XYZ file of N, CA and C in Angstrom:
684
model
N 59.854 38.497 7.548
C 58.607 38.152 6.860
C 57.987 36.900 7.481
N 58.809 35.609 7.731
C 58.245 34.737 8.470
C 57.806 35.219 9.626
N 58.527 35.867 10.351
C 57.448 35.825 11.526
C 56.134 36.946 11.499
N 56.338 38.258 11.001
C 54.788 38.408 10.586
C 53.960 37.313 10.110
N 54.344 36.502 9.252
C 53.145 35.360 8.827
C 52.970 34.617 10.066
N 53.500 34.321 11.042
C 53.362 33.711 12.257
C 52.644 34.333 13.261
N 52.856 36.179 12.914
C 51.518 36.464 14.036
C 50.446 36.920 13.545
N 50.195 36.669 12.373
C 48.947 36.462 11.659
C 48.328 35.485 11.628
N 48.719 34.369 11.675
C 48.176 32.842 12.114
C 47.675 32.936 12.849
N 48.586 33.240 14.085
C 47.997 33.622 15.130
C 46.473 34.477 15.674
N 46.991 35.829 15.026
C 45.748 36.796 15.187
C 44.432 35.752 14.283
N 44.467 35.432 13.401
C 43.496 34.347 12.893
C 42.826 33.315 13.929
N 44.028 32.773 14.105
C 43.112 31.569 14.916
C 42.391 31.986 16.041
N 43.037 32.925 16.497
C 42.600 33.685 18.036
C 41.123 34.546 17.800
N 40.919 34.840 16.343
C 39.499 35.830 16.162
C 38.723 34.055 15.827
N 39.134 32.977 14.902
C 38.257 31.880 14.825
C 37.642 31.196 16.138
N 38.513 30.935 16.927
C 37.737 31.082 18.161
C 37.057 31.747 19.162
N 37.136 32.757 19.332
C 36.225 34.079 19.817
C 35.149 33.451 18.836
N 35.166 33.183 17.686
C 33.548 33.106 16.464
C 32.824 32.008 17.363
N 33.159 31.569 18.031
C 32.138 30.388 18.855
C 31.134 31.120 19.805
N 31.482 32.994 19.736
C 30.329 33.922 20.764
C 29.303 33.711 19.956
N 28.407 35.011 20.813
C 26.670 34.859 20.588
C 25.992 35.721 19.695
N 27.401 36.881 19.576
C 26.255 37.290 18.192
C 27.118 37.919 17.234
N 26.868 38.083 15.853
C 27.438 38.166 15.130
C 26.947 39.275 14.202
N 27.253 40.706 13.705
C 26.955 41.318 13.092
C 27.784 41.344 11.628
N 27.435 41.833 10.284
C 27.690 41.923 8.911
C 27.393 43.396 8.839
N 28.505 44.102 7.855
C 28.079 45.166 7.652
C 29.117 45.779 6.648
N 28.978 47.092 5.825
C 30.401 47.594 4.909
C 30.556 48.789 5.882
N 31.773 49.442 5.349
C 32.494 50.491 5.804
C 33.692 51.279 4.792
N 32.557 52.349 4.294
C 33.795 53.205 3.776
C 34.252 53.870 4.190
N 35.429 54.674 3.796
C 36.112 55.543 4.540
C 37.208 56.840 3.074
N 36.733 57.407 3.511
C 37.489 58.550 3.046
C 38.442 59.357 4.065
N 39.676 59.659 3.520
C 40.687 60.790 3.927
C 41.402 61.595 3.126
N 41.816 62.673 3.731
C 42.474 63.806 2.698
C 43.618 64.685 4.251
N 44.901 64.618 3.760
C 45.902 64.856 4.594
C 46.181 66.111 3.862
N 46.644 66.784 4.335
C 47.429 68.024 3.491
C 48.715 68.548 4.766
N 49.945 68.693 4.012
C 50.955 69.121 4.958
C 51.041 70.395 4.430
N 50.612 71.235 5.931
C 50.554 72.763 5.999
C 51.858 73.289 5.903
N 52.772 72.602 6.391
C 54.364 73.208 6.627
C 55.274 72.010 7.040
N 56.542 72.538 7.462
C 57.401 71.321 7.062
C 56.946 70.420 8.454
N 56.651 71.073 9.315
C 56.408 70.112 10.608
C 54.955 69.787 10.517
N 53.904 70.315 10.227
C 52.464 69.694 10.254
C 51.680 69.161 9.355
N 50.846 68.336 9.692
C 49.981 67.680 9.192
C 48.603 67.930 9.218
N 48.028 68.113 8.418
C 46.649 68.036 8.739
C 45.787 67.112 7.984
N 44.861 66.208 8.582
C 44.362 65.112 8.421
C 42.679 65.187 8.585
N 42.062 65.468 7.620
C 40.636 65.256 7.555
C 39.793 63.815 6.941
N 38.961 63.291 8.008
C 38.504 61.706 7.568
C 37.079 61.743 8.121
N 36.505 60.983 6.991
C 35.136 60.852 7.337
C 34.917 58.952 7.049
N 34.038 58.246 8.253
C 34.282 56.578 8.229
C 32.259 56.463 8.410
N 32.509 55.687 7.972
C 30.724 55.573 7.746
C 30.271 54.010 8.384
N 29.642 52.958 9.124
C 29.307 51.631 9.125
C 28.057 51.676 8.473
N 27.632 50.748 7.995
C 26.444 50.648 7.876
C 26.018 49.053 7.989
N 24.835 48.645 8.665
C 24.622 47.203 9.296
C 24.071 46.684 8.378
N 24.126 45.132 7.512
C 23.563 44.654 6.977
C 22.915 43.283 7.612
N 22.700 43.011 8.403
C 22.560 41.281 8.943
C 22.930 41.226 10.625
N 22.730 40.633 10.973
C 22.876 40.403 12.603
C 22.311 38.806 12.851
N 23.248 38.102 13.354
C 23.265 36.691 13.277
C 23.434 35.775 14.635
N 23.047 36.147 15.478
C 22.584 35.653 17.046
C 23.179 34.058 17.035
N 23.418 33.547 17.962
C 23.934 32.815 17.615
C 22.467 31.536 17.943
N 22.491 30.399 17.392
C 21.142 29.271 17.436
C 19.917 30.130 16.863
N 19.969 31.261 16.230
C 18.620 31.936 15.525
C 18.963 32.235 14.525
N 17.971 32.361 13.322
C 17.836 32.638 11.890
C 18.506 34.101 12.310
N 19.064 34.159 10.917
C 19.803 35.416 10.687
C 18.637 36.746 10.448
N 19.265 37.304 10.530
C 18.095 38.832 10.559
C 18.651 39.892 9.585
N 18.409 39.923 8.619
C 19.015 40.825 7.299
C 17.827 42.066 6.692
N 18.512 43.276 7.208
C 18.023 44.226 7.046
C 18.942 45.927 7.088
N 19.000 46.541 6.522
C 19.826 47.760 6.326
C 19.232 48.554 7.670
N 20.702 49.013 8.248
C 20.693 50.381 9.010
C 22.247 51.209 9.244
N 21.913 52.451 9.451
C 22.632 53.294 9.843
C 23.144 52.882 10.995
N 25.152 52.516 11.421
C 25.102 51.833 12.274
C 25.767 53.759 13.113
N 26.619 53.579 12.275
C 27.335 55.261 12.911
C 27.932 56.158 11.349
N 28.606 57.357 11.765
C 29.208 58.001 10.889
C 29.869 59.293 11.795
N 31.397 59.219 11.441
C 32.492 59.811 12.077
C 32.920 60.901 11.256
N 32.920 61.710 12.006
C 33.973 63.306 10.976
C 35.084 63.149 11.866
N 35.993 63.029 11.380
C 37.413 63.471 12.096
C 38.593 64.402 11.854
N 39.123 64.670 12.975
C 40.250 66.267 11.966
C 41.510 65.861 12.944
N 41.945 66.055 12.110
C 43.924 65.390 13.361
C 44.917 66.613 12.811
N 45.652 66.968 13.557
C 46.794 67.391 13.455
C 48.451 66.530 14.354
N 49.055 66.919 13.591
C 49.922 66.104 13.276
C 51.438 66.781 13.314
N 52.833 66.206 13.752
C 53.457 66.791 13.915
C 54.630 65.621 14.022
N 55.944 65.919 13.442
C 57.452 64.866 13.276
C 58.048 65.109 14.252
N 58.203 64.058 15.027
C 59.505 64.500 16.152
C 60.714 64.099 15.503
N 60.832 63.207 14.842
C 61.973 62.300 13.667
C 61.491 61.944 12.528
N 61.564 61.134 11.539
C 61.357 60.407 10.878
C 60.371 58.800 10.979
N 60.551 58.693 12.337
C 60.005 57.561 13.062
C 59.328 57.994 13.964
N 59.124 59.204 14.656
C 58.262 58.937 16.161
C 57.408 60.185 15.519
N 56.193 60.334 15.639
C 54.952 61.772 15.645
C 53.793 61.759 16.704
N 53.666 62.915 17.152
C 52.823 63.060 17.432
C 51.225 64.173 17.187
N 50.043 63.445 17.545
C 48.959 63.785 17.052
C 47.735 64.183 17.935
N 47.381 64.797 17.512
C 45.920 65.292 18.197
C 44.819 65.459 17.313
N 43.672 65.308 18.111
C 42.664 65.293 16.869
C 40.872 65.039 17.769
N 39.967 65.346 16.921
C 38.433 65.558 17.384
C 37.408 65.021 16.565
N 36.689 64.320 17.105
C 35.767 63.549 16.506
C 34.084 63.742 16.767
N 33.929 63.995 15.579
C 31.530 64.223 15.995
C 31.290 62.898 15.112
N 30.141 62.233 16.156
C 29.871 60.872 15.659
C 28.083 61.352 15.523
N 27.658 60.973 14.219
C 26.399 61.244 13.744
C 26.050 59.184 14.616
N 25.335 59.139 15.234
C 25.070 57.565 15.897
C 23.261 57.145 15.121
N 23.333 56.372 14.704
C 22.452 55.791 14.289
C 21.169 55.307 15.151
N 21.021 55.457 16.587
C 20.613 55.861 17.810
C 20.390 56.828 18.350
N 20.362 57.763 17.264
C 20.470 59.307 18.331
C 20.714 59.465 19.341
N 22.383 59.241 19.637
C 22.898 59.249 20.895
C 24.577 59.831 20.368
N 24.514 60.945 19.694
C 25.407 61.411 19.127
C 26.640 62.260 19.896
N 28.056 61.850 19.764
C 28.853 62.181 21.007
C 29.880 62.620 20.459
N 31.044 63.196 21.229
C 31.998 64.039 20.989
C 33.220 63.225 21.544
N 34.453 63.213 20.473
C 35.708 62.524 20.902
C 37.243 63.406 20.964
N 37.503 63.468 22.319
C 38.555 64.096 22.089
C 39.969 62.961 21.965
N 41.123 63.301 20.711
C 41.591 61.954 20.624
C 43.671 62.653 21.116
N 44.409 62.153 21.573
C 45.767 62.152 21.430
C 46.510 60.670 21.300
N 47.549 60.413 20.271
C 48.493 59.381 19.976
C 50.151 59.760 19.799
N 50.904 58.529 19.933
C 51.772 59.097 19.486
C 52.277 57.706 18.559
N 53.246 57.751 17.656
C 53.219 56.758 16.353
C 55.017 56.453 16.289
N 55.228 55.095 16.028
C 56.424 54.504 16.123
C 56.693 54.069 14.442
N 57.607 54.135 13.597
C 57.603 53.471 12.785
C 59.009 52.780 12.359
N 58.853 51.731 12.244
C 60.043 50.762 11.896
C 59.794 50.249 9.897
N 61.322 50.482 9.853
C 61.136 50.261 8.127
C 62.108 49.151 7.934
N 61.767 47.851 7.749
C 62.479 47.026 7.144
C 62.681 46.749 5.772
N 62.834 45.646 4.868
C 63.486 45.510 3.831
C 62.385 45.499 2.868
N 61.176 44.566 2.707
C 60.167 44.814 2.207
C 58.968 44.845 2.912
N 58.927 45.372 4.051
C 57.480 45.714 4.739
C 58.063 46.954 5.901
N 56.633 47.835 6.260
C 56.694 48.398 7.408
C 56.167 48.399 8.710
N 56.476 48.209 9.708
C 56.078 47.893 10.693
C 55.613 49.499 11.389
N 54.516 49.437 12.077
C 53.882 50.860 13.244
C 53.269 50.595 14.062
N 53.937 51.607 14.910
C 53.016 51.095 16.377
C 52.457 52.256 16.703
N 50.880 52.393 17.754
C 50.215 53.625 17.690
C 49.571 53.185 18.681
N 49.992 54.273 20.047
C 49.232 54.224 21.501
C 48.616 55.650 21.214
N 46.923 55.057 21.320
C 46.001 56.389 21.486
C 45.450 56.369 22.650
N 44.989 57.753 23.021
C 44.324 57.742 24.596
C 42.646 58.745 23.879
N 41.540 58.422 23.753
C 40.551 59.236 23.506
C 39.464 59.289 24.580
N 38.996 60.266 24.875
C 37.706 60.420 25.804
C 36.387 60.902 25.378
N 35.000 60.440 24.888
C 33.784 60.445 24.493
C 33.008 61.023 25.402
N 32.273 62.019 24.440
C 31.344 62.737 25.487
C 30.190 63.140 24.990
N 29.143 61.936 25.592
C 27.671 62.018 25.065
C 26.630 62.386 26.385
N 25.612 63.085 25.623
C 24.852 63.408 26.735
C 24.032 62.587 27.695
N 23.479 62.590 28.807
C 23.350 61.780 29.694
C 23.850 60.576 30.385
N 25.124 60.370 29.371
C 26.307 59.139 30.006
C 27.289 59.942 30.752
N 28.477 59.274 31.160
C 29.355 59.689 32.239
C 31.080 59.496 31.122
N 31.074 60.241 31.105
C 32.581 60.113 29.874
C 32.888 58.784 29.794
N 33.532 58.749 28.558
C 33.927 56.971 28.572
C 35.543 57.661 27.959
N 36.524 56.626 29.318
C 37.861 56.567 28.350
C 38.691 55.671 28.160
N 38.967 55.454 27.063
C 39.809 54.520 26.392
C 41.256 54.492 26.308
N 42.071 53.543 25.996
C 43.288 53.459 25.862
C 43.900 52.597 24.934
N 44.528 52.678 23.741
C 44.684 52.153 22.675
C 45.805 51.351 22.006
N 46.287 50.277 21.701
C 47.484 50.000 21.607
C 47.577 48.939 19.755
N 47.831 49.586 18.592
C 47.859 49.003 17.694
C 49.021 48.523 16.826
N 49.425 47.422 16.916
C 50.466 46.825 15.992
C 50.087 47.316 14.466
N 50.851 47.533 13.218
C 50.250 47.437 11.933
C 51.502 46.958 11.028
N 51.317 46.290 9.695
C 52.420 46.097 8.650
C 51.853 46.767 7.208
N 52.685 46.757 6.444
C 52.459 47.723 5.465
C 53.490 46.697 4.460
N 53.028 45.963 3.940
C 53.633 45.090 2.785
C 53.904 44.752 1.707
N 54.989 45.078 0.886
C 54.979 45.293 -0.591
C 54.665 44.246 -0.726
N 54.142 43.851 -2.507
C 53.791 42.838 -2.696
C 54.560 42.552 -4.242
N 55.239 43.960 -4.922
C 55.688 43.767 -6.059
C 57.627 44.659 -5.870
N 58.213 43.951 -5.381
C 59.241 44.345 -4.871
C 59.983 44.660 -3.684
N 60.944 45.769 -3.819
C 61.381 45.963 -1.599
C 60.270 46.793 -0.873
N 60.151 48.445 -2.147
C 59.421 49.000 -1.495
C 57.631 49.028 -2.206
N 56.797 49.803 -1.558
C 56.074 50.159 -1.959
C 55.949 51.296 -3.301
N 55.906 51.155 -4.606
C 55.936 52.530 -5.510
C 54.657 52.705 -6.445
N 54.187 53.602 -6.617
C 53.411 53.890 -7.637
C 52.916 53.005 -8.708
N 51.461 52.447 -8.878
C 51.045 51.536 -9.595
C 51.051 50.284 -9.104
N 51.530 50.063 -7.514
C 51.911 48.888 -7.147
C 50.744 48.501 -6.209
N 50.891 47.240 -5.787
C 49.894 47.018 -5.018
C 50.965 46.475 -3.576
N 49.864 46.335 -2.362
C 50.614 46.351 -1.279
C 49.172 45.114 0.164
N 49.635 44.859 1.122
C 49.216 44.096 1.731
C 49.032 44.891 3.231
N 47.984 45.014 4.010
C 48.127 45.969 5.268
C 47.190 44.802 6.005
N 48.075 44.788 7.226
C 47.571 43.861 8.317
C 48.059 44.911 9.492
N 46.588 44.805 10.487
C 46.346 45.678 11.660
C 46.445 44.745 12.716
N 46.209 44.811 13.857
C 45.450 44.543 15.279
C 45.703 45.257 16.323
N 44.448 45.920 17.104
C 44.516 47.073 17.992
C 43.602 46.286 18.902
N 44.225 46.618 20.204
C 43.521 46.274 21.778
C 42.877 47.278 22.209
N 41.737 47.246 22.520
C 41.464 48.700 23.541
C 40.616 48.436 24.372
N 41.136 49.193 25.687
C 40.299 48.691 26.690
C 39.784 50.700 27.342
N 38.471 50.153 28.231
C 37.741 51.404 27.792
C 37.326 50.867 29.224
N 36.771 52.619 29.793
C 36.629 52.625 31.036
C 35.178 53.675 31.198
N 34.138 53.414 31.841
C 32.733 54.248 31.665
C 32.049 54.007 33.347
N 32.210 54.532 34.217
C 31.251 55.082 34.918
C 31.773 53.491 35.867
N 32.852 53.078 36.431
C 33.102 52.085 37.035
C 33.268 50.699 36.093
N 32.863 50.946 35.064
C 32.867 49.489 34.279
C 33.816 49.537 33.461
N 34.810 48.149 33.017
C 35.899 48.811 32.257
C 35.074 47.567 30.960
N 35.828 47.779 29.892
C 35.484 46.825 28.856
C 36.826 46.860 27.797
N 36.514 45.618 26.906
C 37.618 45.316 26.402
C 36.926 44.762 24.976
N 38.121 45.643 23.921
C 38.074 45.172 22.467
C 38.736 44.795 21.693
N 38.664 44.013 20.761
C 39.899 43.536 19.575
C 39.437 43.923 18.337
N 40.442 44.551 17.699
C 40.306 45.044 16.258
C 41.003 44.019 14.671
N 40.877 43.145 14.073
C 41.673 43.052 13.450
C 41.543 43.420 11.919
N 42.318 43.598 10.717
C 42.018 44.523 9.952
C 43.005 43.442 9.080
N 42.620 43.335 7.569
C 43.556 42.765 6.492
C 42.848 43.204 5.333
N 43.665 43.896 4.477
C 43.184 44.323 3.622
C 44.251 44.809 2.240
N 43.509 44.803 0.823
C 44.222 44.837 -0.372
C 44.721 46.433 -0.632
N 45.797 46.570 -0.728
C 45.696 48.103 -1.438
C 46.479 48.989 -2.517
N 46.339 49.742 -2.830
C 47.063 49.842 -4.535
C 47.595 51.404 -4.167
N 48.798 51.925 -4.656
C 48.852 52.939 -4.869
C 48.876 53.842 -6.227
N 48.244 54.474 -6.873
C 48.507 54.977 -7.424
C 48.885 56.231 -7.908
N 49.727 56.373 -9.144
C 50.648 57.202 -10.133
C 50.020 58.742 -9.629
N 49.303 58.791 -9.096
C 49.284 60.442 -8.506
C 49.197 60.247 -6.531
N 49.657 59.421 -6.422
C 49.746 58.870 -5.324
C 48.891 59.033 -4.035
N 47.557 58.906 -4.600
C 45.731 58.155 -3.929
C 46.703 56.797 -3.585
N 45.996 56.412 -2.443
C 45.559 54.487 -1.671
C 44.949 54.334 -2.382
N 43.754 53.312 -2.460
C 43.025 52.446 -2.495
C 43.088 51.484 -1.479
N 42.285 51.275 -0.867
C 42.467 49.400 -0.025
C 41.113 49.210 0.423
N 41.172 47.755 0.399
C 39.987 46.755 0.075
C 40.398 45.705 1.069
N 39.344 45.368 2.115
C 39.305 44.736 2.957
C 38.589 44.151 3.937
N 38.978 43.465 5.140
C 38.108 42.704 5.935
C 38.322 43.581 7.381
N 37.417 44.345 8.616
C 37.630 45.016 9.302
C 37.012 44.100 10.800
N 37.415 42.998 11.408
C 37.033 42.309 12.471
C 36.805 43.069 13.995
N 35.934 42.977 14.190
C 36.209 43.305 15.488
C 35.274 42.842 16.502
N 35.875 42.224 18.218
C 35.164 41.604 18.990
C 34.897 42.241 20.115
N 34.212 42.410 20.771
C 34.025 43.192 22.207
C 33.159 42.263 23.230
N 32.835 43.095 24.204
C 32.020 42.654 25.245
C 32.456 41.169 26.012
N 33.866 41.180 25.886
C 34.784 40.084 26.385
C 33.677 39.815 27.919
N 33.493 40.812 28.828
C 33.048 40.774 30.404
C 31.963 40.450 30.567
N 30.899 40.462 29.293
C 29.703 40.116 29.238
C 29.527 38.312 29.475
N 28.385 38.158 29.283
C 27.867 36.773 28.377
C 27.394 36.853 27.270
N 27.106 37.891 26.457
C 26.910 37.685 24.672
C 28.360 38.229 24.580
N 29.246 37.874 24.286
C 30.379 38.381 22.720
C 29.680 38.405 22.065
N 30.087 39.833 21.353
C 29.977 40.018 20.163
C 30.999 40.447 18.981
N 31.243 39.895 17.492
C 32.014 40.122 16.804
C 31.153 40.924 15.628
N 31.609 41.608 14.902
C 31.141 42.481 14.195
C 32.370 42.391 12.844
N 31.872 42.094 11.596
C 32.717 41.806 10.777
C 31.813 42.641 9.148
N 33.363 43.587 9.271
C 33.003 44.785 8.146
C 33.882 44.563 6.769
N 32.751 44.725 5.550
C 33.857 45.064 4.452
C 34.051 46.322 4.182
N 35.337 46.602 4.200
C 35.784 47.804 4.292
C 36.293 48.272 3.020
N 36.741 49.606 2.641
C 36.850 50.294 1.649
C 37.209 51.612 1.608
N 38.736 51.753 1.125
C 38.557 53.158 1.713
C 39.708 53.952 0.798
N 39.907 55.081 0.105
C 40.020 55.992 -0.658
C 41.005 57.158 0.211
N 42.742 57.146 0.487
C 43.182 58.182 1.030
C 43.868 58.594 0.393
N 43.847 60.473 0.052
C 44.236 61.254 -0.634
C 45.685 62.284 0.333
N 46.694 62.393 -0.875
C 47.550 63.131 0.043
C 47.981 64.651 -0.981
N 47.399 65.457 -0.138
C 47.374 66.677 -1.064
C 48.841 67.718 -0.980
């Protein structure tokens, strides 16, 4: 437990400084999912994630506060146990873009999970490739730490509430140019007695490291997953 709190400090201080870039976006993000296990080995995973922009905050200029459609994701995964600890997944994504520049994601991962005494630790390398019209494929490569933290006992149970801390790297490759992103994610979440999530949270994320504007983009998030 101490040292998760140590690389959370960390991941903190490391997004507080990146905040010294040039522009700064505000915005919420819900998210819905619904899993259903078809059989003893599969999964199937349907999710829909929505942004929507509230504010954009440049850096030395008045803030600019106004509603838009930033994106909206359908996603479908299938899913499969090699153990108890290792799975692997596949899955496809249509992004409705708030730009009418609407694109297609083909996604594969595979998922590590470590269970300690009162938290869980996962690790998740994704590889996805985007395919919008008149661009040149863009592909990515994904690497996310996550914890999963009781907050009312060892494990997580029914009626309880729980603590989820993320951070995912991804670096992305388009037509000779590569680029690089940071994700970080902390957020509240509850399970309940018919065993729905809930979680409530803060969704960080910085890009355009290669540029001269950084930009960080900071979402309240919200999101509702059902396991049927």
């Amino acid at each position: 437990m101490r040292y998760i709190l140590v690389v959370i400090f960390g991941m903190i201080v490391g997004h507080q400084g990146m905040a010294q870039g040039r522009l700064t976006n505000l915005g919420f993000f819900p998210e819905l999912q619904v899993r259903v296990k078809a059989s003893e080995k599969l999964r199937l995973t349907g999710k829909i994630e929505s942004q929507h922009g509230m504010a954009s905050l440049p850096e030395g200029n008045e803030a600019s506060w106004a509603y838009r459609h930033v994106l909206t994701d359908f996603q479908g995964f299938a899913g499969t146990s090699i153990n108890p600890f290792v799975s692997l997944t596949g899955g496809y994504q249509f992004r409705l873009d708030g730009r009418n520049n609407d694109s297609h994601r083909t996604i594969q991962q595979i998922s590590f999970l470590q269970r300690k005494s009162t938290f869980r630790l996962g690790h998740r390398i994704r590889t996805d490739q985007t395919f919008a019209a008149a661009e040149a494929i863009e592909y990515r490569l994904r690497y996310q730490l996550s914890a999963e933290i009781a907050l009312q006992g060892q494990t997580v149970d029914p009626g309880e509430y729980y603590l989820v801390l993320a951070d995912e790297l991804i670096y992305s490759y388009q037509d000779r140019d590569s680029g690089l992103e940071n994700r970080f994610v902390a957020a509240l979440g509850h399970l309940s007695r018919n065993r729905q999530k809930f979680q409530v949270g803060i969704d960080h994320r910085t890009d355009r490291f290669f540029d001269a504007a950084l930009r960080q983009r900071i979402w309240f998030k919200f999101g509702w997953y059902l396991t049927l």
